[in-house]
Amino acid sequence: MSEYQIISEGETVLRDGSIKLHGPDGFEGMRRAGRLAAEILDAMVPLVQPGVTTAELDDVVRQMTLDGGGVPATLGYRGYAHSCCISINHVVCHGIPSDKALKDGDIVNIDVTPLLDGWHGDSSRMYLVGDVPLKARRLVDVTYECLMLGIEQARPGNRLGDIGAAIQAHAEKYRYGIVREFCGHGLGRLFHDAPEVVHAAKAGTGPELRPGMFFTIEPMINLGKPWCKMLSDGWTAVTRDKSLSAQFEHSIGITEDGHEIFTKSPKGLDQPPYMA
Ligand code: MF3
Ligand code: CO
Ligand code: CO
């Protein structure tokens, strides 16, 4: 069997581990799901304030997803019971919404995945709560730069490893730790599909990028060491050394001459400080 599989949309969803090459219907579906994800993340901007609980933010994510005609793909996913993940400070990813309130100085990732008309729009951004120390703001800025430098490498003819190599080179300039335990992923009709998109790699390695491939890039970058551990709830991943961690995520598609970002903010709010 080939490493790639050309998909004609509407066919049975294949779970055979091959990398799917989608057509125009797939691009249209991902554009709509990605736009809803971006609108939800835009709506979080004024709500992320000291005192708000992460459960309150989760309620807004769920309501906006439903109002937009979708369902949160995380709801019921492998037993996960919430509409998004909210990861504060040293939480690397998959933070569970709760009655914990945000406080001044926190850095927070909100990760949403609306499933709209069969397509998954997966995206996350960092938010700054009140006054955030310079060291933490720099981590957030560099992590966003890592995502965008990775995306720059996404074009036909390049290899998947070129993306991780660009991210790694940038993060290492600052001596930050690049998380290895979690990676980006193919998506589309499936939430998590082939290929695995690692955020530290050798240039020129991995599968060749081809038009029609859909995947996320979602680097998690730590102020300290790269190591993570899982809390006893079975979801929350934290840095072992308790250092701060940041993450941004976009869903993209490879086009004939480059890429399309499905989850770009319609308001230009892709990155803090969101002074728009
Ligand atoms: N949205 C996450 C990702 O980027 C996955 C969250 S799965 C959950 O792939 F169950 F933790 F919500
Ligand atoms: Co993802
Ligand atoms: Co996500």
GROMACS .gro file of C-alpha atoms and ligand atoms in nm:
model
  290
    1MET     CA    1   0.000   0.000   0.000
    2SER     CA    2   0.122   0.353  -0.080
    3GLU     CA    3   0.221   0.600   0.186
    4TYR     CA    4  -0.036   0.840   0.037
    5GLN     CA    5  -0.405   0.793  -0.032
    6ILE     CA    6  -0.604   1.022  -0.261
    7ILE     CA    7  -0.937   1.093  -0.095
    8SER     CA    8  -1.257   1.163  -0.276
    9GLU     CA    9  -1.468   1.326  -0.006
   10GLY     CA   10  -1.783   1.148   0.098
   11GLU     CA   11  -1.614   0.810   0.085
   12THR     CA   12  -1.586   0.599   0.395
   13VAL     CA   13  -1.337   0.746   0.643
   14LEU     CA   14  -1.017   0.544   0.615
   15ARG     CA   15  -0.817   0.471   0.928
   16ASP     CA   16  -0.532   0.289   0.759
   17GLY     CA   17  -0.248   0.518   0.868
   18SER     CA   18  -0.178   0.649   0.518
   19ILE     CA   19  -0.143   1.023   0.459
   20LYS     CA   20  -0.457   1.150   0.287
   21LEU     CA   21  -0.455   1.388  -0.009
   22HIS     CA   22  -0.776   1.588  -0.002
   23GLY     CA   23  -0.954   1.771  -0.284
   24PRO     CA   24  -1.150   2.097  -0.310
   25ASP     CA   25  -1.440   1.974  -0.092
   26GLY     CA   26  -1.194   1.901   0.186
   27PHE     CA   27  -1.041   2.248   0.159
   28GLU     CA   28  -1.388   2.403   0.173
   29GLY     CA   29  -1.485   2.196   0.479
   30MET     CA   30  -1.161   2.278   0.661
   31ARG     CA   31  -1.194   2.649   0.579
   32ARG     CA   32  -1.533   2.659   0.752
   33ALA     CA   33  -1.431   2.450   1.055
   34GLY     CA   34  -1.106   2.645   1.087
   35ARG     CA   35  -1.286   2.976   1.071
   36LEU     CA   36  -1.520   2.873   1.353
   37ALA     CA   37  -1.219   2.771   1.564
   38ALA     CA   38  -1.060   3.112   1.500
   39GLU     CA   39  -1.379   3.301   1.584
   40ILE     CA   40  -1.407   3.115   1.916
   41LEU     CA   41  -1.044   3.197   2.002
   42ASP     CA   42  -1.107   3.561   1.903
   43ALA     CA   43  -1.404   3.572   2.143
   44MET     CA   44  -1.181   3.458   2.430
   45VAL     CA   45  -0.968   3.775   2.410
   46PRO     CA   46  -1.186   4.004   2.625
   47LEU     CA   47  -1.291   3.717   2.855
   48VAL     CA   48  -0.942   3.609   2.963
   49GLN     CA   49  -0.913   3.828   3.275
   50PRO     CA   50  -0.808   3.776   3.637
   51GLY     CA   51  -1.094   3.605   3.825
   52VAL     CA   52  -1.258   3.420   3.537
   53THR     CA   53  -1.265   3.041   3.587
   54THR     CA   54  -1.156   2.804   3.315
   55ALA     CA   55  -1.495   2.627   3.341
   56GLU     CA   56  -1.664   2.958   3.252
   57LEU     CA   57  -1.443   2.990   2.945
   58ASP     CA   58  -1.520   2.627   2.854
   59ASP     CA   59  -1.895   2.705   2.870
   60VAL     CA   60  -1.848   2.990   2.621
   61VAL     CA   61  -1.647   2.763   2.389
   62ARG     CA   62  -1.922   2.500   2.398
   63GLN     CA   63  -2.201   2.752   2.338
   64MET     CA   64  -2.020   2.926   2.052
   65THR     CA   65  -1.937   2.593   1.889
   66LEU     CA   66  -2.301   2.482   1.902
   67ASP     CA   67  -2.427   2.825   1.786
   68GLY     CA   68  -2.188   2.798   1.493
   69GLY     CA   69  -2.346   2.467   1.391
   70GLY     CA   70  -2.066   2.244   1.519
   71VAL     CA   71  -1.987   2.023   1.818
   72PRO     CA   72  -1.670   2.033   2.029
   73ALA     CA   73  -1.466   1.733   1.909
   74THR     CA   74  -1.307   1.696   2.253
   75LEU     CA   75  -1.647   1.637   2.421
   76GLY     CA   76  -1.652   1.261   2.479
   77TYR     CA   77  -1.317   1.210   2.305
   78ARG     CA   78  -1.153   0.912   2.480
   79GLY     CA   79  -1.354   0.999   2.790
   80TYR     CA   80  -1.263   1.369   2.792
   81ALA     CA   81  -1.568   1.559   2.919
   82HIS     CA   82  -1.499   1.922   2.818
   83SER     CA   83  -1.526   2.147   2.515
   84CYS     CA   84  -1.167   2.268   2.509
   85CYS     CA   85  -0.834   2.236   2.689
   86ILE     CA   86  -0.705   2.526   2.902
   87SER     CA   87  -0.343   2.502   3.009
   88ILE     CA   88  -0.207   2.754   3.259
   89ASN     CA   89   0.163   2.840   3.321
   90HIS     CA   90   0.357   2.513   3.370
   91VAL     CA   91   0.076   2.303   3.218
   92VAL     CA   92   0.207   2.192   2.879
   93CYS     CA   93  -0.124   2.081   2.726
   94HIS     CA   94  -0.461   1.912   2.789
   95GLY     CA   95  -0.539   2.121   3.098
   96ILE     CA   96  -0.893   2.038   3.215
   97PRO     CA   97  -1.137   2.328   3.263
   98SER     CA   98  -1.234   2.364   3.631
   99ASP     CA   99  -1.347   2.618   3.889
  100LYS     CA  100  -0.989   2.743   3.916
  101ALA     CA  101  -0.973   3.119   3.849
  102LEU     CA  102  -0.711   3.288   3.632
  103LYS     CA  103  -0.484   3.531   3.814
  104ASP     CA  104  -0.273   3.831   3.723
  105GLY     CA  105   0.053   3.725   3.556
  106ASP     CA  106  -0.069   3.388   3.423
  107ILE     CA  107   0.000   3.273   3.068
  108VAL     CA  108  -0.280   3.056   2.934
  109ASN     CA  109  -0.331   2.835   2.629
  110ILE     CA  110  -0.685   2.772   2.503
  111ASP     CA  111  -0.713   2.485   2.253
  112VAL     CA  112  -1.041   2.437   2.064
  113THR     CA  113  -1.151   2.186   1.800
  114PRO     CA  114  -1.497   2.244   1.655
  115LEU     CA  115  -1.623   1.957   1.441
  116LEU     CA  116  -1.832   2.125   1.171
  117ASP     CA  117  -2.011   1.929   0.896
  118GLY     CA  118  -1.765   1.645   0.942
  119TRP     CA  119  -1.444   1.853   0.944
  120HIS     CA  120  -1.214   1.932   1.239
  121GLY     CA  121  -1.074   2.283   1.293
  122ASP     CA  122  -0.800   2.248   1.557
  123SER     CA  123  -0.628   2.560   1.689
  124SER     CA  124  -0.484   2.708   2.005
  125ARG     CA  125  -0.340   3.042   2.115
  126MET     CA  126  -0.173   3.187   2.422
  127TYR     CA  127  -0.337   3.464   2.627
  128LEU     CA  128  -0.172   3.695   2.880
  129VAL     CA  129  -0.360   3.759   3.205
  130GLY     CA  130  -0.301   4.114   3.331
  131ASP     CA  131   0.065   4.202   3.382
  132VAL     CA  132   0.291   3.921   3.262
  133PRO     CA  133   0.667   3.927   3.337
  134LEU     CA  134   0.899   3.986   3.042
  135LYS     CA  135   1.053   3.637   3.058
  136ALA     CA  136   0.711   3.477   3.013
  137ARG     CA  137   0.609   3.720   2.737
  138ARG     CA  138   0.927   3.640   2.549
  139LEU     CA  139   0.852   3.266   2.572
  140VAL     CA  140   0.506   3.330   2.428
  141ASP     CA  141   0.643   3.546   2.144
  142VAL     CA  142   0.914   3.296   2.051
  143THR     CA  143   0.666   3.007   2.056
  144TYR     CA  144   0.443   3.193   1.809
  145GLU     CA  145   0.748   3.261   1.592
  146CYS     CA  146   0.829   2.887   1.607
  147LEU     CA  147   0.481   2.801   1.478
  148MET     CA  148   0.503   3.051   1.192
  149LEU     CA  149   0.857   2.947   1.096
  150GLY     CA  150   0.735   2.587   1.085
  151ILE     CA  151   0.439   2.687   0.866
  152GLU     CA  152   0.675   2.871   0.629
  153GLN     CA  153   0.834   2.536   0.547
  154ALA     CA  154   0.499   2.383   0.451
  155ARG     CA  155   0.501   2.356   0.072
  156PRO     CA  156   0.509   2.080  -0.191
  157GLY     CA  157   0.853   1.929  -0.237
  158ASN     CA  158   0.969   2.005   0.117
  159ARG     CA  159   0.968   1.722   0.370
  160LEU     CA  160   0.783   1.700   0.699
  161GLY     CA  161   1.116   1.715   0.888
  162ASP     CA  162   1.183   2.061   0.745
  163ILE     CA  163   0.902   2.192   0.964
  164GLY     CA  164   1.043   2.046   1.287
  165ALA     CA  165   1.392   2.158   1.193
  166ALA     CA  166   1.283   2.521   1.155
  167ILE     CA  167   1.100   2.512   1.488
  168GLN     CA  168   1.390   2.345   1.667
  169ALA     CA  169   1.650   2.589   1.532
  170HIS     CA  170   1.450   2.888   1.653
  171ALA     CA  171   1.365   2.751   2.000
  172GLU     CA  172   1.724   2.643   2.059
  173LYS     CA  173   1.852   2.995   1.994
  174TYR     CA  174   1.681   3.085   2.322
  175ARG     CA  175   1.783   2.760   2.497
  176TYR     CA  176   1.418   2.667   2.541
  177GLY     CA  177   1.306   2.304   2.580
  178ILE     CA  178   1.105   2.159   2.290
  179VAL     CA  179   0.844   1.909   2.409
  180ARG     CA  180   0.884   1.569   2.240
  181GLU     CA  181   0.597   1.372   2.402
  182PHE     CA  182   0.323   1.546   2.199
  183CYS     CA  183   0.316   1.638   1.833
  184GLY     CA  184   0.104   1.783   1.556
  185HIS     CA  185  -0.111   1.548   1.349
  186GLY     CA  186  -0.296   1.494   1.029
  187LEU     CA  187  -0.665   1.585   1.055
  188GLY     CA  188  -0.973   1.633   0.843
  189ARG     CA  189  -1.270   1.402   0.887
  190LEU     CA  190  -1.060   1.242   1.162
  191PHE     CA  191  -0.943   1.446   1.465
  192HIS     CA  192  -0.603   1.274   1.486
  193ASP     CA  193  -0.467   1.105   1.175
  194ALA     CA  194  -0.134   1.039   1.000
  195PRO     CA  195   0.120   1.193   0.976
  196GLU     CA  196   0.277   1.273   1.314
  197VAL     CA  197   0.421   1.624   1.296
  198VAL     CA  198   0.715   1.641   1.536
  199HIS     CA  199   0.847   1.980   1.646
  200ALA     CA  200   1.217   1.887   1.652
  201ALA     CA  201   1.356   1.709   1.348
  202LYS     CA  202   1.632   1.689   1.090
  203ALA     CA  203   1.577   1.891   0.771
  204GLY     CA  204   1.525   1.679   0.461
  205THR     CA  205   1.378   1.382   0.650
  206GLY     CA  206   1.027   1.238   0.664
  207PRO     CA  207   0.752   1.214   0.403
  208GLU     CA  208   0.746   1.460   0.116
  209LEU     CA  209   0.474   1.725   0.147
  210ARG     CA  210   0.210   1.705  -0.127
  211PRO     CA  211  -0.091   1.919  -0.222
  212GLY     CA  212  -0.400   1.808  -0.034
  213MET     CA  213  -0.227   1.706   0.290
  214PHE     CA  214  -0.397   1.851   0.600
  215PHE     CA  215  -0.222   1.864   0.937
  216THR     CA  216  -0.168   2.072   1.249
  217ILE     CA  217   0.154   2.228   1.371
  218GLU     CA  218   0.141   2.286   1.746
  219PRO     CA  219   0.480   2.336   1.911
  220MET     CA  220   0.496   2.321   2.291
  221ILE     CA  221   0.801   2.512   2.415
  222ASN     CA  222   0.926   2.521   2.775
  223LEU     CA  223   1.127   2.791   2.947
  224GLY     CA  224   1.328   2.510   3.108
  225LYS     CA  225   1.387   2.145   3.023
  226PRO     CA  226   1.171   1.967   2.763
  227TRP     CA  227   1.052   1.689   2.997
  228CYS     CA  228   0.684   1.646   3.081
  229LYS     CA  229   0.489   1.437   3.329
  230MET     CA  230   0.125   1.343   3.335
  231LEU     CA  231  -0.088   1.428   3.640
  232SER     CA  232  -0.301   1.157   3.805
  233ASP     CA  233  -0.614   1.281   3.622
  234GLY     CA  234  -0.471   1.108   3.316
  235TRP     CA  235  -0.488   1.422   3.096
  236THR     CA  236  -0.296   1.719   3.236
  237ALA     CA  237   0.064   1.727   3.113
  238VAL     CA  238   0.301   1.954   3.309
  239THR     CA  239   0.669   2.040   3.286
  240ARG     CA  240   0.876   1.819   3.515
  241ASP     CA  241   1.085   2.114   3.632
  242LYS     CA  242   0.770   2.332   3.683
  243SER     CA  243   0.898   2.582   3.425
  244LEU     CA  244   0.650   2.778   3.213
  245SER     CA  245   0.530   2.626   2.886
  246ALA     CA  246   0.370   2.789   2.581
  247GLN     CA  247   0.194   2.655   2.271
  248PHE     CA  248   0.026   2.782   1.954
  249GLU     CA  249  -0.154   2.563   1.700
  250HIS     CA  250  -0.285   2.611   1.347
  251SER     CA  251  -0.452   2.366   1.110
  252ILE     CA  252  -0.313   2.396   0.758
  253GLY     CA  253  -0.347   2.241   0.414
  254ILE     CA  254  -0.072   2.199   0.154
  255THR     CA  255  -0.163   2.375  -0.173
  256GLU     CA  256  -0.003   2.358  -0.520
  257ASP     CA  257   0.232   2.643  -0.436
  258GLY     CA  258   0.253   2.652  -0.059
  259HIS     CA  259  -0.006   2.622   0.216
  260GLU     CA  260  -0.335   2.758   0.340
  261ILE     CA  261  -0.386   2.831   0.712
  262PHE     CA  262  -0.743   2.728   0.794
  263THR     CA  263  -0.747   2.871   1.147
  264LYS     CA  264  -0.619   3.226   1.093
  265SER     CA  265  -0.796   3.494   1.300
  266PRO     CA  266  -1.038   3.696   1.086
  267LYS     CA  267  -0.961   3.987   1.323
  268GLY     CA  268  -0.583   3.956   1.317
  269LEU     CA  269  -0.576   3.835   1.677
  270ASP     CA  270  -0.345   3.538   1.616
  271GLN     CA  271  -0.095   3.643   1.880
  272PRO     CA  272  -0.095   3.850   2.203
  273PRO     CA  273  -0.096   4.124   2.319
  274TYR     CA  274  -0.416   4.152   2.111
  275MET     CA  275  -0.411   4.533   2.104
  276ALA     CA  276  -0.656   4.535   1.807
  277MF3     N1  277  -0.684   1.979   2.058
  277MF3     C1  278  -0.582   1.889   2.104
  277MF3     C2  279  -0.484   1.876   1.990
  277MF3     O1  280  -0.429   1.975   1.954
  277MF3     C3  281  -0.635   1.757   2.146
  277MF3     C4  282  -0.715   1.761   2.269
  277MF3     S1  283  -0.778   1.607   2.302
  277MF3     C5  284  -0.846   1.625   2.453
  277MF3     O2  285  -0.462   1.776   1.928
  277MF3     F1  286  -0.916   1.518   2.472
  277MF3     F2  287  -0.751   1.643   2.541
  277MF3     F3  288  -0.923   1.732   2.455
  278CO      CO  289  -0.400   1.931   1.746
  279CO      CO  290  -0.560   2.141   1.952
   0.00000   0.00000   0.00000
